[in-house]
C-alpha cells in the first residue's frame, strides 16, 4: 500500500524509533503516546483488519506480545499495561494497517478505558452465543 504510513515506516521511507524487528513483524514507538513508552506492534505486510490476517501471522504477533509487553512494563516501571487494537473507523482505527497498541499504565495515571456495561434481556445472552457460535462454523 503505497499511501499507508505504516507501510512507509516498514520500507524506511519515513523515520520511526524501532524497538523490535524480524522478518514479519516490526515494533516501534507511537509518536502520539497515550502514556510515555507506548509501543505499536505491526505485521510488515499490509492488512487493514485483524480479521484479514493469515493464522501464522496472527500467531507471530501473539507470540511476540508477552516479551514486548514485559519490556514496555520494565522500561516504564509500570504497574500494568493495556493491549489495544482497532478495526475500522467506528472502533477508532485511524491508520488502516493492523497494529496492536502496548500501553504502559501506572496507578493513578488518570487514563481511562472504562465503558458503561450494558445488560441483556432474558434469553438475549443465549441468542448471541448461538449466533456467534454459528458464524464461527460457517
Ligand atoms: P489507531 O487509532 O488505533 O489507528 O492508532 C494509530 C496510532 O498510530 C496512533 O496512536 C498514532 O499516534 C500512531 N501513529 C501515527 N503515525 C505515526 C508515526 N508516523 N509513527 C509512530 N506512530 C504513529
Ligand atoms: Zn500498510
PDB file of C-alpha atoms and ligand atoms in Angstrom:
ATOM      1  CA  UNK A   1       0.000   0.000   0.000  1.00  0.00           C
ATOM      2  CA  UNK A   2       1.952   2.997  -1.281  1.00  0.00           C
ATOM      3  CA  UNK A   3      -0.028   5.611   0.678  1.00  0.00           C
ATOM      4  CA  UNK A   4      -0.055   3.723   4.018  1.00  0.00           C
ATOM      5  CA  UNK A   5       2.000   5.460   6.697  1.00  0.00           C
ATOM      6  CA  UNK A   6       2.957   2.186   8.427  1.00  0.00           C
ATOM      7  CA  UNK A   7       3.995   0.596   5.106  1.00  0.00           C
ATOM      8  CA  UNK A   8       6.206   3.667   4.620  1.00  0.00           C
ATOM      9  CA  UNK A   9       7.719   3.064   8.060  1.00  0.00           C
ATOM     10  CA  UNK A  10       8.351  -0.601   7.161  1.00  0.00           C
ATOM     11  CA  UNK A  11      10.002   0.496   3.902  1.00  0.00           C
ATOM     12  CA  UNK A  12      12.146   3.071   5.742  1.00  0.00           C
ATOM     13  CA  UNK A  13      10.601   5.931   3.738  1.00  0.00           C
ATOM     14  CA  UNK A  14       9.604   7.759   6.915  1.00  0.00           C
ATOM     15  CA  UNK A  15      11.510   7.549  10.191  1.00  0.00           C
ATOM     16  CA  UNK A  16      10.479   5.572  13.237  1.00  0.00           C
ATOM     17  CA  UNK A  17      12.029   4.582  16.541  1.00  0.00           C
ATOM     18  CA  UNK A  18      12.194   0.803  16.216  1.00  0.00           C
ATOM     19  CA  UNK A  19      12.264  -1.421  19.267  1.00  0.00           C
ATOM     20  CA  UNK A  20      12.000  -4.828  17.555  1.00  0.00           C
ATOM     21  CA  UNK A  21      12.138  -6.232  14.048  1.00  0.00           C
ATOM     22  CA  UNK A  22      12.112  -9.654  12.450  1.00  0.00           C
ATOM     23  CA  UNK A  23      11.164 -10.980   9.004  1.00  0.00           C
ATOM     24  CA  UNK A  24       7.420 -10.489   9.505  1.00  0.00           C
ATOM     25  CA  UNK A  25       6.990  -8.025  12.408  1.00  0.00           C
ATOM     26  CA  UNK A  26       8.006  -4.527  13.424  1.00  0.00           C
ATOM     27  CA  UNK A  27       7.554  -2.746  16.757  1.00  0.00           C
ATOM     28  CA  UNK A  28       8.171   0.988  17.100  1.00  0.00           C
ATOM     29  CA  UNK A  29       7.372   3.907  19.372  1.00  0.00           C
ATOM     30  CA  UNK A  30       3.953   5.524  18.928  1.00  0.00           C
ATOM     31  CA  UNK A  31       4.556   9.236  18.202  1.00  0.00           C
ATOM     32  CA  UNK A  32       1.348  10.226  19.979  1.00  0.00           C
ATOM     33  CA  UNK A  33       1.603   8.183  23.177  1.00  0.00           C
ATOM     34  CA  UNK A  34      -1.355   7.625  25.469  1.00  0.00           C
ATOM     35  CA  UNK A  35       1.359   7.203  28.095  1.00  0.00           C
ATOM     36  CA  UNK A  36       5.157   7.509  27.620  1.00  0.00           C
ATOM     37  CA  UNK A  37       6.550   4.170  26.434  1.00  0.00           C
ATOM     38  CA  UNK A  38       3.524   3.418  24.202  1.00  0.00           C
ATOM     39  CA  UNK A  39       4.649   0.931  21.515  1.00  0.00           C
ATOM     40  CA  UNK A  40       2.950  -0.310  18.334  1.00  0.00           C
ATOM     41  CA  UNK A  41       3.450  -3.866  17.044  1.00  0.00           C
ATOM     42  CA  UNK A  42       2.578  -4.404  13.375  1.00  0.00           C
ATOM     43  CA  UNK A  43       2.894  -7.058  10.688  1.00  0.00           C
ATOM     44  CA  UNK A  44       5.264  -5.793   7.994  1.00  0.00           C
ATOM     45  CA  UNK A  45       2.820  -6.830   5.282  1.00  0.00           C
ATOM     46  CA  UNK A  46      -0.194  -4.595   4.809  1.00  0.00           C
ATOM     47  CA  UNK A  47      -3.503  -5.875   6.164  1.00  0.00           C
ATOM     48  CA  UNK A  48      -6.198  -3.444   7.208  1.00  0.00           C
ATOM     49  CA  UNK A  49      -8.017  -5.502   9.832  1.00  0.00           C
ATOM     50  CA  UNK A  50      -7.060  -8.257  12.233  1.00  0.00           C
ATOM     51  CA  UNK A  51      -9.715 -10.461  10.586  1.00  0.00           C
ATOM     52  CA  UNK A  52      -7.708 -10.446   7.318  1.00  0.00           C
ATOM     53  CA  UNK A  53      -4.526 -11.875   8.841  1.00  0.00           C
ATOM     54  CA  UNK A  54      -3.320 -15.352   7.889  1.00  0.00           C
ATOM     55  CA  UNK A  55      -3.287 -17.509  11.033  1.00  0.00           C
ATOM     56  CA  UNK A  56       0.504 -17.859  11.102  1.00  0.00           C
ATOM     57  CA  UNK A  57       0.962 -14.083  11.040  1.00  0.00           C
ATOM     58  CA  UNK A  58      -1.631 -13.618  13.791  1.00  0.00           C
ATOM     59  CA  UNK A  59       0.240 -16.278  15.763  1.00  0.00           C
ATOM     60  CA  UNK A  60       3.561 -14.478  15.197  1.00  0.00           C
ATOM     61  CA  UNK A  61       2.031 -11.242  16.538  1.00  0.00           C
ATOM     62  CA  UNK A  62       0.630 -13.089  19.549  1.00  0.00           C
ATOM     63  CA  UNK A  63       3.926 -14.872  20.238  1.00  0.00           C
ATOM     64  CA  UNK A  64       5.772 -11.553  20.442  1.00  0.00           C
ATOM     65  CA  UNK A  65       3.296  -9.802  22.751  1.00  0.00           C
ATOM     66  CA  UNK A  66       4.357 -11.244  26.139  1.00  0.00           C
ATOM     67  CA  UNK A  67       8.065 -10.378  25.758  1.00  0.00           C
ATOM     68  CA  UNK A  68       7.358  -6.991  24.178  1.00  0.00           C
ATOM     69  CA  UNK A  69       4.827  -6.134  26.888  1.00  0.00           C
ATOM     70  CA  UNK A  70       7.291  -7.210  29.592  1.00  0.00           C
ATOM     71  CA  UNK A  71       9.915  -4.906  28.052  1.00  0.00           C
ATOM     72  CA  UNK A  72       7.483  -1.953  27.925  1.00  0.00           C
ATOM     73  CA  UNK A  73       6.422  -2.544  31.529  1.00  0.00           C
ATOM     74  CA  UNK A  74      10.039  -2.886  32.712  1.00  0.00           C
ATOM     75  CA  UNK A  75      11.225   0.237  30.855  1.00  0.00           C
ATOM     76  CA  UNK A  76       8.292   2.318  32.102  1.00  0.00           C
ATOM     77  CA  UNK A  77       8.381   0.804  35.607  1.00  0.00           C
ATOM     78  CA  UNK A  78       4.663   0.371  35.000  1.00  0.00           C
ATOM     79  CA  UNK A  79       2.106  -1.161  37.346  1.00  0.00           C
ATOM     80  CA  UNK A  80       0.292  -2.747  34.405  1.00  0.00           C
ATOM     81  CA  UNK A  81      -0.432  -2.282  30.717  1.00  0.00           C
ATOM     82  CA  UNK A  82      -3.175  -2.285  28.106  1.00  0.00           C
ATOM     83  CA  UNK A  83      -3.171  -4.179  24.824  1.00  0.00           C
ATOM     84  CA  UNK A  84      -5.487  -2.354  22.480  1.00  0.00           C
ATOM     85  CA  UNK A  85      -6.381  -2.973  18.866  1.00  0.00           C
ATOM     86  CA  UNK A  86      -8.698  -1.107  16.492  1.00  0.00           C
ATOM     87  CA  UNK A  87     -10.506  -2.343  13.370  1.00  0.00           C
ATOM     88  CA  UNK A  88     -12.456   0.147  11.292  1.00  0.00           C
ATOM     89  CA  UNK A  89     -13.080   3.849  11.791  1.00  0.00           C
ATOM     90  CA  UNK A  90     -16.054   3.122  14.072  1.00  0.00           C
ATOM     91  CA  UNK A  91     -13.647   1.414  16.508  1.00  0.00           C
ATOM     92  CA  UNK A  92     -11.202   4.322  16.494  1.00  0.00           C
ATOM     93  CA  UNK A  93      -8.869   2.999  13.792  1.00  0.00           C
ATOM     94  CA  UNK A  94      -7.065   5.927  12.189  1.00  0.00           C
ATOM     95  CA  UNK A  95      -4.210   4.061  10.462  1.00  0.00           C
ATOM     96  CA  UNK A  96      -5.671   1.291   8.266  1.00  0.00           C
ATOM     97  CA  UNK A  97      -2.745  -1.123   8.784  1.00  0.00           C
ATOM     98  CA  UNK A  98      -3.111  -3.741  11.545  1.00  0.00           C
ATOM     99  CA  UNK A  99      -1.418  -2.597  14.756  1.00  0.00           C
ATOM    100  CA  UNK A 100      -1.507  -3.566  18.401  1.00  0.00           C
ATOM    101  CA  UNK A 101      -1.042  -0.822  20.981  1.00  0.00           C
ATOM    102  CA  UNK A 102       1.053  -1.735  24.035  1.00  0.00           C
ATOM    103  CA  UNK A 103       0.426   0.980  26.613  1.00  0.00           C
ATOM    104  CA  UNK A 104       2.178   1.051  29.989  1.00  0.00           C
ATOM    105  CA  UNK A 105      -0.077   2.041  32.883  1.00  0.00           C
ATOM    106  CA  UNK A 106       0.572   3.391  36.357  1.00  0.00           C
ATOM    107  CA  UNK A 107      -1.736   3.551  39.343  1.00  0.00           C
ATOM    108  CA  UNK A 108      -3.499   6.916  39.219  1.00  0.00           C
ATOM    109  CA  UNK A 109      -2.278   7.863  35.718  1.00  0.00           C
ATOM    110  CA  UNK A 110      -5.769   9.187  35.058  1.00  0.00           C
ATOM    111  CA  UNK A 111      -6.256   7.468  31.724  1.00  0.00           C
ATOM    112  CA  UNK A 112      -9.489   5.512  31.382  1.00  0.00           C
ATOM    113  CA  UNK A 113     -10.696   2.803  29.023  1.00  0.00           C
ATOM    114  CA  UNK A 114     -13.862   2.361  31.079  1.00  0.00           C
ATOM    115  CA  UNK A 115     -17.142   1.727  29.347  1.00  0.00           C
ATOM    116  CA  UNK A 116     -20.685   1.522  30.622  1.00  0.00           C
ATOM    117  CA  UNK A 117     -21.617  -2.154  30.917  1.00  0.00           C
ATOM    118  CA  UNK A 118     -24.960  -2.974  29.284  1.00  0.00           C
ATOM    119  CA  UNK A 119     -27.486  -5.609  30.253  1.00  0.00           C
ATOM    120  CA  UNK A 120     -29.133  -8.416  28.264  1.00  0.00           C
ATOM    121  CA  UNK A 121     -32.872  -9.027  28.301  1.00  0.00           C
ATOM    122  CA  UNK A 122     -33.809 -12.573  29.428  1.00  0.00           C
ATOM    123  CA  UNK A 123     -32.687 -15.065  26.744  1.00  0.00           C
ATOM    124  CA  UNK A 124     -30.695 -12.496  24.769  1.00  0.00           C
ATOM    125  CA  UNK A 125     -27.312 -13.691  26.013  1.00  0.00           C
ATOM    126  CA  UNK A 126     -28.059 -17.211  24.774  1.00  0.00           C
ATOM    127  CA  UNK A 127     -29.280 -15.891  21.387  1.00  0.00           C
ATOM    128  CA  UNK A 128     -25.995 -14.029  20.920  1.00  0.00           C
ATOM    129  CA  UNK A 129     -23.976 -17.088  21.925  1.00  0.00           C
ATOM    130  CA  UNK A 130     -25.801 -19.170  19.307  1.00  0.00           C
ATOM    131  CA  UNK A 131     -25.377 -16.511  16.601  1.00  0.00           C
ATOM    132  CA  UNK A 132     -21.647 -16.213  17.173  1.00  0.00           C
ATOM    133  CA  UNK A 133     -21.088 -19.958  17.515  1.00  0.00           C
ATOM    134  CA  UNK A 134     -22.959 -20.476  14.206  1.00  0.00           C
ATOM    135  CA  UNK A 135     -20.925 -17.742  12.478  1.00  0.00           C
ATOM    136  CA  UNK A 136     -17.738 -19.435  13.661  1.00  0.00           C
ATOM    137  CA  UNK A 137     -18.787 -22.694  11.965  1.00  0.00           C
ATOM    138  CA  UNK A 138     -19.867 -21.000   8.689  1.00  0.00           C
TER     139      UNK A 138
HETATM  140  P1  LIG B   1      -5.333   3.831  15.787  1.00  0.00           P
HETATM  141  O1  LIG B   1      -6.176   4.977  16.268  1.00  0.00           O
HETATM  142  O2  LIG B   1      -5.591   2.548  16.540  1.00  0.00           O
HETATM  143  O3  LIG B   1      -5.413   3.652  14.273  1.00  0.00           O
HETATM  144  O4  LIG B   1      -3.844   4.220  16.169  1.00  0.00           O
HETATM  145  C1  LIG B   1      -2.926   4.774  15.274  1.00  0.00           C
HETATM  146  C2  LIG B   1      -1.713   5.152  16.082  1.00  0.00           C
HETATM  147  O5  LIG B   1      -0.639   5.411  15.198  1.00  0.00           O
HETATM  148  C3  LIG B   1      -1.888   6.420  16.941  1.00  0.00           C
HETATM  149  O6  LIG B   1      -1.673   6.081  18.310  1.00  0.00           O
HETATM  150  C4  LIG B   1      -0.822   7.363  16.397  1.00  0.00           C
HETATM  151  O7  LIG B   1      -0.216   8.149  17.398  1.00  0.00           O
HETATM  152  C5  LIG B   1       0.173   6.414  15.749  1.00  0.00           C
HETATM  153  N1  LIG B   1       0.960   6.970  14.658  1.00  0.00           N
HETATM  154  C6  LIG B   1       0.514   7.636  13.583  1.00  0.00           C
HETATM  155  N2  LIG B   1       1.538   7.989  12.777  1.00  0.00           N
HETATM  156  C7  LIG B   1       2.661   7.506  13.361  1.00  0.00           C
HETATM  157  C8  LIG B   1       4.061   7.539  13.027  1.00  0.00           C
HETATM  158  N3  LIG B   1       4.497   8.132  11.912  1.00  0.00           N
HETATM  159  N4  LIG B   1       4.942   6.958  13.865  1.00  0.00           N
HETATM  160  C9  LIG B   1       4.505   6.361  15.007  1.00  0.00           C
HETATM  161  N5  LIG B   1       3.212   6.286  15.372  1.00  0.00           N
HETATM  162  C10 LIG B   1       2.293   6.856  14.568  1.00  0.00           C
HETATM  163 ZN1  LIG B   2       0.248  -0.565   5.353  1.00  0.00          ZN
END
